[in-house]
XYZ file of C-alpha atoms in Angstrom:
101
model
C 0.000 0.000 0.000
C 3.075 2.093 0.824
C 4.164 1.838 -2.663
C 0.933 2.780 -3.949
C 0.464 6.159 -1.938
C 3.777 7.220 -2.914
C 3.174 6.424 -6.815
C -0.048 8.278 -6.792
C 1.539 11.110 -5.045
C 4.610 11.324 -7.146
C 2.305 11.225 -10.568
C 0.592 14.216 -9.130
C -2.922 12.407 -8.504
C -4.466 15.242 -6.966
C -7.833 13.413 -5.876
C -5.805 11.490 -3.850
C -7.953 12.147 -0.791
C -11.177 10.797 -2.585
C -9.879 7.726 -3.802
C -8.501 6.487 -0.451
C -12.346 6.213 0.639
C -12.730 4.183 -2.937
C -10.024 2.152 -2.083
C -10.909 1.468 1.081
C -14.955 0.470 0.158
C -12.911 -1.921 -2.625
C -11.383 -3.575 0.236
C -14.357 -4.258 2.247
C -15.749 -5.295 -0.836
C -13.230 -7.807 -1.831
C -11.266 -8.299 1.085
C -7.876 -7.056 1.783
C -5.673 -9.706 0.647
C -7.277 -8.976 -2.628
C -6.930 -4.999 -2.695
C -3.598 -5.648 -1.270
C -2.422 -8.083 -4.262
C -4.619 -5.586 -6.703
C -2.535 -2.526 -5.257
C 1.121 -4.456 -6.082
C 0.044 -5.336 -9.244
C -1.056 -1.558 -10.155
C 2.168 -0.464 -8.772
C 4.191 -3.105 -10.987
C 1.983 -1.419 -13.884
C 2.309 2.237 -12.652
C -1.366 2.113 -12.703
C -2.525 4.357 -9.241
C -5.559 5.680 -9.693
C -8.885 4.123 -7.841
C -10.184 3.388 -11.786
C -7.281 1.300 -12.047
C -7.401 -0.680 -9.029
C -11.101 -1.671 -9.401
C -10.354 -2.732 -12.756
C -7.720 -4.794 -11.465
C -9.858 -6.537 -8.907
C -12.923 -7.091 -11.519
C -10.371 -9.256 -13.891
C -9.754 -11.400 -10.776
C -7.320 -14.006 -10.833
C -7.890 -14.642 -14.783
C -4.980 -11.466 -15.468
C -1.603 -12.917 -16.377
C 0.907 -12.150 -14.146
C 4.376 -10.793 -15.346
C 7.719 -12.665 -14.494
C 10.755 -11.777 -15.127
C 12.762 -12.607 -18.727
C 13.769 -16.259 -18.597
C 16.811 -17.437 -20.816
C 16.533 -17.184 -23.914
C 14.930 -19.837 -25.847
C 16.783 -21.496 -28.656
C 15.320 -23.842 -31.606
C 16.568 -25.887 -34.168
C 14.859 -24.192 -36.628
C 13.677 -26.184 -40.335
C 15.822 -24.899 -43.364
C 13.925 -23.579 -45.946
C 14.942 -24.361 -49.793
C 16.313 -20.788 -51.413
C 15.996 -19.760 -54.952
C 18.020 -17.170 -56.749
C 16.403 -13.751 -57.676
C 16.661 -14.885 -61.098
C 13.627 -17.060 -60.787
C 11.770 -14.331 -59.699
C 12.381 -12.718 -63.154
C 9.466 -11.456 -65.393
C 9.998 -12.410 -68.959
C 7.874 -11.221 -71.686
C 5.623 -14.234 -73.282
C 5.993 -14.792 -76.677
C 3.221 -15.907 -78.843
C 3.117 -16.875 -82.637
C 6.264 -14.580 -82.772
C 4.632 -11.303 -80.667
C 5.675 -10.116 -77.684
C 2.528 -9.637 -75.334
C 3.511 -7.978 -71.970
């Protein structure tokens, strides 16, 4: 929650005042674990308005959660057959001796 108060503050969030009472009504309303793991996820998105944290808390549990990078992941990729340009080149057809482009 610290982190939270001092995001909002340092953003400028001048309603400040007025969304503590929103925030608080979302915890009694979802129970403080939840408004506590909604307010450390809208810190790790440098979300801090109340908007934010009751959007948070209505995509319950089904919002991916970030990590941090793993390694990186290497594949043995399939090699592809390559062509020159030269079969990419447009000829002009030739019919009955006349050039049709």
């Amino acid at each position: 929650m610290r982190a939270f108060l001092i995001g909002a503050a340092a953003i400028g969030n001048t309603r400040l005042g007025s969304e503590l009472e929103i925030l608080l009504a979302l915890g009694a309303a979802h129970g403080t674990d939840a408004l506590l793991a909604a307010l450390h996820r809208a810190v790790a998105f440098r979300r801090f308005r109340a908007a934010d944290v009751r959007s948070i808390l209505a995509a319950g549990t089904g919002a991916p959660q970030p990590r941090p990078a793993g390694e990186a992941l290497i594949l043995d990729l399939p090699v592809a057959p390559t062509r020159s340009l030269d079969a990419y080149k447009i000829t002009p057809a030739v019919v009955d001796g006349e050039v049709i482009s």
